[in-house]
Coordinates of C-alpha atoms in Angstrom, one line a residue:
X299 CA 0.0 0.0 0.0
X300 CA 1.6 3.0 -0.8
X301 CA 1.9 6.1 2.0
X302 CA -1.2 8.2 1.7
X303 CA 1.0 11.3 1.3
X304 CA 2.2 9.6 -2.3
X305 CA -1.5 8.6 -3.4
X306 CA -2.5 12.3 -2.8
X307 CA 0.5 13.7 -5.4
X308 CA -1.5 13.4 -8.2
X309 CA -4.6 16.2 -6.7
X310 CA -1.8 18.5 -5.6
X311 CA -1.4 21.6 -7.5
X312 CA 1.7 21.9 -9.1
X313 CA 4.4 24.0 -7.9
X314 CA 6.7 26.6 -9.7
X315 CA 9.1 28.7 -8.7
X316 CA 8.2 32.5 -7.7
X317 CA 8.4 35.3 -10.4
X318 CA 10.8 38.1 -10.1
X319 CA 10.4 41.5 -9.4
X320 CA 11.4 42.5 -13.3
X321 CA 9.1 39.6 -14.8
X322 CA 6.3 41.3 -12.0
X323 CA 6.9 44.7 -14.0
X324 CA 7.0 43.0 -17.7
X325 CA 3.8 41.3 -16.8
X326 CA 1.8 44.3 -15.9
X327 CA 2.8 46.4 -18.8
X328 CA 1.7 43.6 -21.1
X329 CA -2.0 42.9 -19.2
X330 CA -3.0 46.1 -17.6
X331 CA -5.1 45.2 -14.1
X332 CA -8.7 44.4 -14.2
X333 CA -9.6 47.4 -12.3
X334 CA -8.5 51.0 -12.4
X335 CA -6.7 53.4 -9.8
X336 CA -9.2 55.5 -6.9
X337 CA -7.3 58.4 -9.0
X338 CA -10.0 58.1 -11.3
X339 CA -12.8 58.8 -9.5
X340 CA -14.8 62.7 -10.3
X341 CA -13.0 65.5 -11.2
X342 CA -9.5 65.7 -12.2
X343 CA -7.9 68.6 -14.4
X344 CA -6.3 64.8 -16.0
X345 CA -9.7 63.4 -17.3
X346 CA -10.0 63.1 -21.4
X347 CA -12.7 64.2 -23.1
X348 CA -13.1 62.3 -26.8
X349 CA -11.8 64.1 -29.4
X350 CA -14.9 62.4 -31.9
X351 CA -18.0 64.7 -32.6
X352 CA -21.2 63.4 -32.2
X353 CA -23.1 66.5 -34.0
X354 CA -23.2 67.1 -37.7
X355 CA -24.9 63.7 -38.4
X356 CA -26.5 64.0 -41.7
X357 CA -30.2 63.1 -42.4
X358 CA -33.3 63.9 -44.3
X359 CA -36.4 64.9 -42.4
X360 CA -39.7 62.9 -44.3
X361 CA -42.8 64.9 -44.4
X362 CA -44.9 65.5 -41.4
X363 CA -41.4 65.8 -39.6
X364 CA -42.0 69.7 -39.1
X365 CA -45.5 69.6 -38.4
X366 CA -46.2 70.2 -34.6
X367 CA -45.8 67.1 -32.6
X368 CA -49.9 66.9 -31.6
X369 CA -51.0 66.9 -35.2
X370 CA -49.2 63.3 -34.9
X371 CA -48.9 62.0 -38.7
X372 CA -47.3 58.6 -39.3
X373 CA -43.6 59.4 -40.4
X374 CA -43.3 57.1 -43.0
X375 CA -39.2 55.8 -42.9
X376 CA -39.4 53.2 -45.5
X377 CA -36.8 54.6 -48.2
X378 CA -35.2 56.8 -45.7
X379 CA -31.2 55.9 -45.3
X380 CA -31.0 57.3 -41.8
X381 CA -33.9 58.1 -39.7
X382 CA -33.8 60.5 -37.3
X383 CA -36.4 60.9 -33.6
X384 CA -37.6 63.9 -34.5
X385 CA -41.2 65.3 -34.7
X386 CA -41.2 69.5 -35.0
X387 CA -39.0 71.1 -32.1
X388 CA -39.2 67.8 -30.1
X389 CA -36.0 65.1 -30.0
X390 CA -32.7 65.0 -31.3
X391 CA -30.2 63.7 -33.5
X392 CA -29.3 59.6 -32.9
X393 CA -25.6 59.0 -34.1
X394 CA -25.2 55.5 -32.6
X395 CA -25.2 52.2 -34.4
X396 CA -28.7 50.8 -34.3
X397 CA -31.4 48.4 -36.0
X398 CA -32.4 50.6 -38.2
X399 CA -34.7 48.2 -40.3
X400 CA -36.3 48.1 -36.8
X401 CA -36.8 52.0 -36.8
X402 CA -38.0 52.5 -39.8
X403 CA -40.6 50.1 -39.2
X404 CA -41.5 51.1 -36.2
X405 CA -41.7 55.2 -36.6
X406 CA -43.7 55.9 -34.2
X407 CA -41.6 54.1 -31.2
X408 CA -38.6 56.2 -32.3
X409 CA -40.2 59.6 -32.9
X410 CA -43.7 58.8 -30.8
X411 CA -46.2 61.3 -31.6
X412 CA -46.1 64.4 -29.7
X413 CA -49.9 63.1 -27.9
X414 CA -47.8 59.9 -26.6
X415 CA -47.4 60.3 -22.5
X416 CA -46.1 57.9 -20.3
X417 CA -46.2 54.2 -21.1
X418 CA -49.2 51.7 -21.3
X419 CA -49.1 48.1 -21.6
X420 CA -47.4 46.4 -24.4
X421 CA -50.1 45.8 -26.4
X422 CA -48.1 44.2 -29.8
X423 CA -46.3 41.0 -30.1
X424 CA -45.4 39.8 -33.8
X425 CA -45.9 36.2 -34.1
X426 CA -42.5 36.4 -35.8
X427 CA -40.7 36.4 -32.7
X428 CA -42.4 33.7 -31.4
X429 CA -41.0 30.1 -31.3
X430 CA -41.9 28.0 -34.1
X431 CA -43.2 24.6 -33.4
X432 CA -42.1 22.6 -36.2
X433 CA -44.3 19.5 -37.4
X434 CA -43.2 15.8 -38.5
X435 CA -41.7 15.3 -42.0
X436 CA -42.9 19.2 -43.4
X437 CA -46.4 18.5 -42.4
X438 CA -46.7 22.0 -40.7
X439 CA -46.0 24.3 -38.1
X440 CA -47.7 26.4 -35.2
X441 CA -46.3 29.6 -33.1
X442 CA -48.0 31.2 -30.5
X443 CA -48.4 34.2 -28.4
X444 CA -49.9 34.3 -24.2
X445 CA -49.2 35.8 -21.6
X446 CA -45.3 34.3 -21.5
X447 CA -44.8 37.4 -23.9
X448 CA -47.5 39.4 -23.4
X449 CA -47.5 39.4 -19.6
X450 CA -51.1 41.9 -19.9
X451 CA -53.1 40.1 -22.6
X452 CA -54.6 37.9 -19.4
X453 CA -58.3 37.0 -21.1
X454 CA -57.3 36.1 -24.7
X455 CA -54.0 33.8 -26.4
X456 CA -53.0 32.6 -30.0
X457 CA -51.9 30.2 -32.2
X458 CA -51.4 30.7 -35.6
X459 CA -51.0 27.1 -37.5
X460 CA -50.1 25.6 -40.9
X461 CA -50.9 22.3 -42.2
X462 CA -49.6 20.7 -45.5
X463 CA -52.2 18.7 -47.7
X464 CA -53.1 16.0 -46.0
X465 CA -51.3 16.5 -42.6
X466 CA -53.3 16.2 -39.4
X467 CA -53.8 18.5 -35.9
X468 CA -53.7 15.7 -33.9
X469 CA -56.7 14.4 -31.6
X470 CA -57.0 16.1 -28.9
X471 CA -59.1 18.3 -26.9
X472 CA -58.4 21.3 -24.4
X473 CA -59.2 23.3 -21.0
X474 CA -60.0 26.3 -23.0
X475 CA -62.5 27.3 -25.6
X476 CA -61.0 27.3 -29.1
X477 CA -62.4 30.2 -31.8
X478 CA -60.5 29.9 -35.2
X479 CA -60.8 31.9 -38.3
X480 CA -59.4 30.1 -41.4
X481 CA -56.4 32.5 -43.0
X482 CA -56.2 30.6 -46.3
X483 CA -56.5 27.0 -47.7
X484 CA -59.3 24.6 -46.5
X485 CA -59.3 21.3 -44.0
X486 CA -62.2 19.0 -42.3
X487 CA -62.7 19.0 -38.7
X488 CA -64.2 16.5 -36.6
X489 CA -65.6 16.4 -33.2
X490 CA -67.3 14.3 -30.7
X491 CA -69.5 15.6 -27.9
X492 CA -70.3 14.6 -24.5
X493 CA -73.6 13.5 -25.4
X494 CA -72.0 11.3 -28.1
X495 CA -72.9 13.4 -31.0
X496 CA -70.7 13.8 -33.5
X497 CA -69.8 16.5 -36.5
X498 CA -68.0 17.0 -39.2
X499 CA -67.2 19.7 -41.9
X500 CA -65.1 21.3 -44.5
X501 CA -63.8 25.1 -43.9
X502 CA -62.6 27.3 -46.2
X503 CA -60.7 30.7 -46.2
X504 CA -63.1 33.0 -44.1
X505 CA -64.8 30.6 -42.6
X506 CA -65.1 29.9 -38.6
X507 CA -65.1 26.9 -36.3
X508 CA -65.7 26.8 -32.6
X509 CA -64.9 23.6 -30.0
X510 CA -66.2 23.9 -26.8
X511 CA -64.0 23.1 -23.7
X512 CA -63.1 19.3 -23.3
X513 CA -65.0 18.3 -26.9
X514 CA -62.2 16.4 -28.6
X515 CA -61.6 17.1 -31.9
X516 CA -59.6 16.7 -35.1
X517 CA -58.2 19.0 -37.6
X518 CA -57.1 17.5 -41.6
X519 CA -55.7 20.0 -44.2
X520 CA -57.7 19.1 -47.5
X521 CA -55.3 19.5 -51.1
X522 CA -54.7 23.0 -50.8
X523 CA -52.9 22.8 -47.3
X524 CA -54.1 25.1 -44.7
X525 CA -53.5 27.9 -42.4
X526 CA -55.5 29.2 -39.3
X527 CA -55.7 31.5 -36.8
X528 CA -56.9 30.1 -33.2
X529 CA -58.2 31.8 -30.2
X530 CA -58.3 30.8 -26.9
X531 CA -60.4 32.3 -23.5
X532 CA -57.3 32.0 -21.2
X533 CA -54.3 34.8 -21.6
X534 CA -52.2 31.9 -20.0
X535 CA -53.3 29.0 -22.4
X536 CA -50.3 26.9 -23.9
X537 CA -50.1 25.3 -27.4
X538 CA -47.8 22.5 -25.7
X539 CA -50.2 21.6 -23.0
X540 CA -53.2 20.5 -24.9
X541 CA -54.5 16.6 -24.2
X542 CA -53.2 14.9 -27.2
X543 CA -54.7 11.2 -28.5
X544 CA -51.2 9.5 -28.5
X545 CA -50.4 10.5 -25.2
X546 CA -53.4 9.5 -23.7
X547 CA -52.5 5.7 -25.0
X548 CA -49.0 6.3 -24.1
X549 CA -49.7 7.0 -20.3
X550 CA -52.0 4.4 -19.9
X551 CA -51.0 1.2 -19.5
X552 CA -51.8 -1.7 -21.8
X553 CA -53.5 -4.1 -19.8
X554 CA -56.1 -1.2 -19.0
X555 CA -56.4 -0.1 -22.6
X556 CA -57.2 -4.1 -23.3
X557 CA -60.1 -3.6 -20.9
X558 CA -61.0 -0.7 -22.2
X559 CA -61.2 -1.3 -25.7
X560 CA -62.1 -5.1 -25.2
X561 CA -59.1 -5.8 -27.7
X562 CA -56.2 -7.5 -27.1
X563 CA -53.0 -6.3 -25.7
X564 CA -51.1 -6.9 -28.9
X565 CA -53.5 -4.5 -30.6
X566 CA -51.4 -1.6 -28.9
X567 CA -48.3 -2.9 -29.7
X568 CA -47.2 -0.2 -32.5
X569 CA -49.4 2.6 -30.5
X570 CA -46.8 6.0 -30.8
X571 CA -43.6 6.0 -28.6
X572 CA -44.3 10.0 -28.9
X573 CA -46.7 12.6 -29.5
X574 CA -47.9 13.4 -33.0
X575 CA -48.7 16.9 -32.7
X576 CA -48.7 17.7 -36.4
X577 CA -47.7 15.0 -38.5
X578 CA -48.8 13.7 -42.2
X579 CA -51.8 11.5 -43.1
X580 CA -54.0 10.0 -46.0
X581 CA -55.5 11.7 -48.2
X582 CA -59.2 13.1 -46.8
X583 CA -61.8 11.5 -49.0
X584 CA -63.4 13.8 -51.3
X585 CA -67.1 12.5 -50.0
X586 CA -67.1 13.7 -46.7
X587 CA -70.4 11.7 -46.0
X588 CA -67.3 8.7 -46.0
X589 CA -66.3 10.1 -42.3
X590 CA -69.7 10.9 -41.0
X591 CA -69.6 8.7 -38.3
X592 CA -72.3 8.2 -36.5
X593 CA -73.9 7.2 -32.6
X594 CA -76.8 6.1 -31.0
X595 CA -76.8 10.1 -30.0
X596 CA -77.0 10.9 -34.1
X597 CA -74.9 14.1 -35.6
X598 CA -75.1 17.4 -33.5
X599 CA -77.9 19.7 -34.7
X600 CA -77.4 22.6 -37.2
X601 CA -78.2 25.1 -34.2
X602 CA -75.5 24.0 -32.6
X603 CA -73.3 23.6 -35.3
X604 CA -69.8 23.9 -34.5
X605 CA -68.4 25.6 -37.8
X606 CA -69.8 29.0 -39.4
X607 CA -69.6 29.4 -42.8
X608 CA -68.3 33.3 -41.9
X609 CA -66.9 33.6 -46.1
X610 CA -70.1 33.4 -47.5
X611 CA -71.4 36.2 -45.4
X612 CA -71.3 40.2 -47.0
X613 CA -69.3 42.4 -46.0
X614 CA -70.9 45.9 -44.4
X615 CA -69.6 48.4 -47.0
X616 CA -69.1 52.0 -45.5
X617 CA -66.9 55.1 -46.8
X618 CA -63.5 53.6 -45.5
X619 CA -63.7 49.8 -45.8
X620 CA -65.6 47.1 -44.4
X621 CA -67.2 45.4 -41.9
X622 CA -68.8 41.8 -40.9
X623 CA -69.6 40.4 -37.6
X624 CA -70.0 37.2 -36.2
X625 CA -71.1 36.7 -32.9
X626 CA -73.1 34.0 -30.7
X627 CA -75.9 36.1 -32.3
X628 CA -75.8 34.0 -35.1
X629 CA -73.1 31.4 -34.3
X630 CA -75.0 30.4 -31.1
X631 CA -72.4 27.3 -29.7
X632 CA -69.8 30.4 -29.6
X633 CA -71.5 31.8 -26.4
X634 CA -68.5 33.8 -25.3
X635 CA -66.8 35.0 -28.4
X636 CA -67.5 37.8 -30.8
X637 CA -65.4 39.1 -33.9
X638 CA -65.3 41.5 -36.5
X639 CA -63.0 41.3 -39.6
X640 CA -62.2 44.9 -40.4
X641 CA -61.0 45.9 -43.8
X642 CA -59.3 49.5 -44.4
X643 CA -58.9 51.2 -47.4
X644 CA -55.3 52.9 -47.6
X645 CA -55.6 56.1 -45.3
X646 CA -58.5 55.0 -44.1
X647 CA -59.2 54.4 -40.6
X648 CA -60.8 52.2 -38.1
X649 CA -62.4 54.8 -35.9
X650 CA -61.8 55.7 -32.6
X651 CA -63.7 53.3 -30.0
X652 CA -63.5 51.1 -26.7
X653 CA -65.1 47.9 -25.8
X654 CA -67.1 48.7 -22.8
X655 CA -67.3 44.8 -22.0
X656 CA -64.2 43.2 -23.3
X657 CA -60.7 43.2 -23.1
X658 CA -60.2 43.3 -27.9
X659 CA -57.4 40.5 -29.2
X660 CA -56.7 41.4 -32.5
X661 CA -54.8 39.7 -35.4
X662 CA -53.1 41.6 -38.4
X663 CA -53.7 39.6 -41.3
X664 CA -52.8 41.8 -44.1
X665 CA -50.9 45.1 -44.7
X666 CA -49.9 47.7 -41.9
X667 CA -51.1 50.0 -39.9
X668 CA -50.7 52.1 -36.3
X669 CA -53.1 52.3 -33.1
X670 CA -52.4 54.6 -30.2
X671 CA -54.3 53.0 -27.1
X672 CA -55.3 55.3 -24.4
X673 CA -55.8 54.4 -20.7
X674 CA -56.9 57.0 -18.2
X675 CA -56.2 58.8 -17.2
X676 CA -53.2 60.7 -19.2
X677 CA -51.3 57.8 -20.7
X678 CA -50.8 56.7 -24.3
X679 CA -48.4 55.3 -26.4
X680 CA -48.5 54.5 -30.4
X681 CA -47.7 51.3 -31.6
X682 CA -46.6 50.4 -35.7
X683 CA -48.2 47.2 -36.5
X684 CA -47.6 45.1 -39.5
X685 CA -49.3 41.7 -41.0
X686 CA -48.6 38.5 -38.3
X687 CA -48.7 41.3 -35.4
X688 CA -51.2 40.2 -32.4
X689 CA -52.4 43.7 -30.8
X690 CA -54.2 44.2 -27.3
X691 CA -56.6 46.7 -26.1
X692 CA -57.9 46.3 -22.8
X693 CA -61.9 46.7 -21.4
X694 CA -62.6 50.6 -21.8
X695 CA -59.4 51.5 -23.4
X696 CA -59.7 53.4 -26.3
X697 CA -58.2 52.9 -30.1
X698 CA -58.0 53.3 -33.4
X699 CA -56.6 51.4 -36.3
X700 CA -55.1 53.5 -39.0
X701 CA -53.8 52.1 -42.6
X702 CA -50.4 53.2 -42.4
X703 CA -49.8 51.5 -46.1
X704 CA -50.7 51.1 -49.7
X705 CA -52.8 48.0 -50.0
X706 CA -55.8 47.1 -47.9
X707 CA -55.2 46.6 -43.8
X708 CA -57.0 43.6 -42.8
X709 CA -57.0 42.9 -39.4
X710 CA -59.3 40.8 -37.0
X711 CA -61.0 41.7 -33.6
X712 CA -61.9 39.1 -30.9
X713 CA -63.9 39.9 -27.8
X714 CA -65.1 37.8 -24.6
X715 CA -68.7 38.8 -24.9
X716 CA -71.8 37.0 -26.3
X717 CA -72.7 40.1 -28.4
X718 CA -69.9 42.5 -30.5
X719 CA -70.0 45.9 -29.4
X720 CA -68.0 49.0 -29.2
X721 CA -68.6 52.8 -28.4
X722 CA -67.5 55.2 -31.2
X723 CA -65.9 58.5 -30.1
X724 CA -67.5 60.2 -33.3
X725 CA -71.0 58.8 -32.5
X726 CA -71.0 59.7 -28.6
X727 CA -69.3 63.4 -29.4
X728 CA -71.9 64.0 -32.9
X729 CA -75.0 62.5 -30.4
X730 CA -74.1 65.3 -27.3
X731 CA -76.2 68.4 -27.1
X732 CA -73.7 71.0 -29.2
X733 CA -73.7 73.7 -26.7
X734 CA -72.4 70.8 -23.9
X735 CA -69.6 69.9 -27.0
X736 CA -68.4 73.9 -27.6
X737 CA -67.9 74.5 -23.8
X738 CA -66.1 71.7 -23.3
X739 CA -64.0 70.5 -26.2
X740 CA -63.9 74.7 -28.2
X741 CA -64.6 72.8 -31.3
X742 CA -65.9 76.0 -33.8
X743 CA -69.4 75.7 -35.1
X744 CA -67.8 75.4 -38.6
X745 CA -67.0 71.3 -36.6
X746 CA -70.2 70.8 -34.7
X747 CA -72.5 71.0 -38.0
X748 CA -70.6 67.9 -39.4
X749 CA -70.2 65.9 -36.8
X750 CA -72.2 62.5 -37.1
X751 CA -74.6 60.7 -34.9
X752 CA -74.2 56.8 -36.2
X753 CA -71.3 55.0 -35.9
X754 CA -68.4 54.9 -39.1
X755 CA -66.9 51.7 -38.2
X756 CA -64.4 52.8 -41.1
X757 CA -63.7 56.4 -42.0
X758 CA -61.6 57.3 -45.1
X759 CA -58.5 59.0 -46.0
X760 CA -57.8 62.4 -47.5
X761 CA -58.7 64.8 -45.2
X762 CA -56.5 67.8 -44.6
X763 CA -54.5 67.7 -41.7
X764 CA -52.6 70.8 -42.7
X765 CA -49.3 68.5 -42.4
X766 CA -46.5 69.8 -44.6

């Protein structure tokens, strides 16, 4: 046995001799200490100042840069080379390096109207940023946004999903109710209820579909592939944790799914060692009577249909856009969710308005635009908003949506409510008593004799804002 002092050798640190003074002094002109000398503390008549300018930065103002700050236009940055934070007499200069893809696109977080104060909620996320969930073998994908990035959008969350022809949303069911509007493409879905009635249906672009907490369903992208947009009544509601099929026979074990099923055990012997999620199937059958299963129960009844044919319905022309609603009014099994898909005209402009009920999720799904959200009782800030954004405007707060672009803005708004309402500034100022409108808002008379007593929905471009 050798002496313990030996067997310790080899976890001893290894010696070396001790450095001189001279190799002390080459040392520390070579790697200068990690920290500096108390000399440097405040004042000293010593201390540097750099000799590299930061004025003189070059830069080319857009128009509506001069105008005064409260007339607020959108500073449109697209083809400028270096944008600047400016608005009238109000900010400065920016030198730095910077994203400035990012400012450009987002004008009016870098030179915020001059009616901004303070700081509300976050109320944009781009689905962009989120983390894509990526499908088996190209059959799709899904990203989401909740309250993990949008800590203040607490009653509504999204997913925004693609399936490739033929691939499959797996089986599965959730705590939360699930709203979806079809964003292009077409798929079948299939449900089961608890009373053993059971549905099925093909959805186009436009078109709505509805599931019910804890009603399993299905979800198969026909030959054109498929993308939706789903909407769920929890802020907190998670994509990942939904009760899928395969892991319901995965965590179960085999003797009890014999029992259950009255089939052998070797019948579960190539069940899925994982989830499925989103994974490729056979072709749907173009008959869709060929999947009508049916129960004892029969198929659900039309009234309580789970899928609203929302594309076939016409849109509500007015001067700026359009407007169509669909709401447990007429898609009764959706007793908690109401939506309007809003269309506006370049320039044009979703008027001002709060929803006195509801907490508004809305969706981007083509073109750009701006709101400025308003919470009492002096703050606002202006967000830039482009297709894939997710925007959120809580109960009360008001809002507008302006078509900061050249094609049409179409964007989507989801409430909590069993009937879609909002309160237009234009309507509640146009339907006061005039003389209770002059004393308190100085508007001149030339104002009050236009003002309007029904709602716009959408008002149009072009009026003159006396922005140079």
């Amino acid at each position: 046995m050798k002496p313990i002092f030996l067997s310790l050798l080899p976890f001893l640190p290894t010696l070396h001799a001790a450095p001189t003074q001279n190799q002390n002094l080459a040392r520390a002109d070579a790697d200068p200490p990690l920290r500096g000398s108390p000399d440097l503390l405040g004042y000293s008549s010593d201390n540097k100042l750099t000799e590299h300018t930061t004025e003189g930065v070059k830069y080319k103002l857009v128009p509506g840069q001069k105008e005064d700050p409260l007339i607020g236009s959108y500073l449109d940055f697209e083809d400028v080379e270096n944008p600047q934070p400016i608005r009238g007499d109000m900010g400065g200069t920016d030198s730095t390096q910077r994203q400035v893809d990012y400012d450009r696109s987002h004008s009016d977080k870098f030179a915020p109207p001059g009616t901004d104060k303070g700081q509300t909620i976050n109320a944009q996320w781009p689905m962009g940023l989120s983390r894509n969930r990526l499908g088996k073998d190209g059959a799709g994908w899904a990203r989401q946004e909740n309250t993990q990035v949008m800590p203040d959008a607490t009653k509504m969350a999204g997913v925004d999903m693609r399936l490739a022809a033929g691939a499959y949303r797996e089986l599965h069911w959730h705590v939360a109710s699930e709203w979806s509007l079809v964003l292009n493409g077409s798929c079948r879905i299939q449900a089961v209820n608890e009373d053993g009635q059971t549905f099925v249906d093909d959805v186009t672009e436009g078109d709505v579909w509805f599931f019910p907490p804890g009603v399993p369903h299905s979800i198969q992208a026909l030959d054109a592939g498929v993308e939706f947009l789903l909407v769920f009544d929890d802020g907190s509601f998670s994509e990942d944790n939904t009760f899928l099929a395969s892991e319901v026979f995965m965590r179960n074990p085999k003797s009890v799914l014999s029992k259950n099923f009255d089939l052998p055990i070797s019948s579960f012997n190539d069940i899925p060692e994982d989830e499925l999620y989103i994974f490729p199937g056979t072709r749907a059958p173009d008959n869709i009577e060929e999947q009508n299963v049916t129960t004892a129960a029969g198929i659900l009844p039309r009234e309580q249909s789970y899928s609203y044919h929302f594309s076939e319905q016409p849109a509500h022309e007015v001067s700026g856009g359009s407007v169509k609603i669909v709401d447990p009014q007429t898609f009764p099994i959706a007793e908690n969710f109401a939506a309007a898909l809003v269309t506006v005209q370049p320039g044009g402009l979703r008027e001002i308005h709060w929803h006195p009920s509801s907490d508004e999720w809305t969706f981007f799904i083509r073109g750009k635009g701006r709101a400025t959200l308003f919470d009492a009782p002096s703050v606002a800030t202006t967000f830039d908003y482009e297709a894939g954004d997710v925007a959120y405007f809580p109960q009360s707060n008001s809002h507008y949506i302006e078509n900061t672009g050249d094609e049409e803005l179409v964007v989507l708004e989801v409430l909590q409510a069993d009937k879609f309402t909002d309160i237009s500034l234009g309507q509640w100022i146009g339907s006061t008593p005039k003389q209770i409108v002059a004393d308190t808002l100085k508007l001149p008379e030339s104002a009050l004799s236009k003002l309007k007593t029904e709602k716009q929905f959408v008002v149009a471009g072009g009026n003159d804002t006396e922005s140079e």
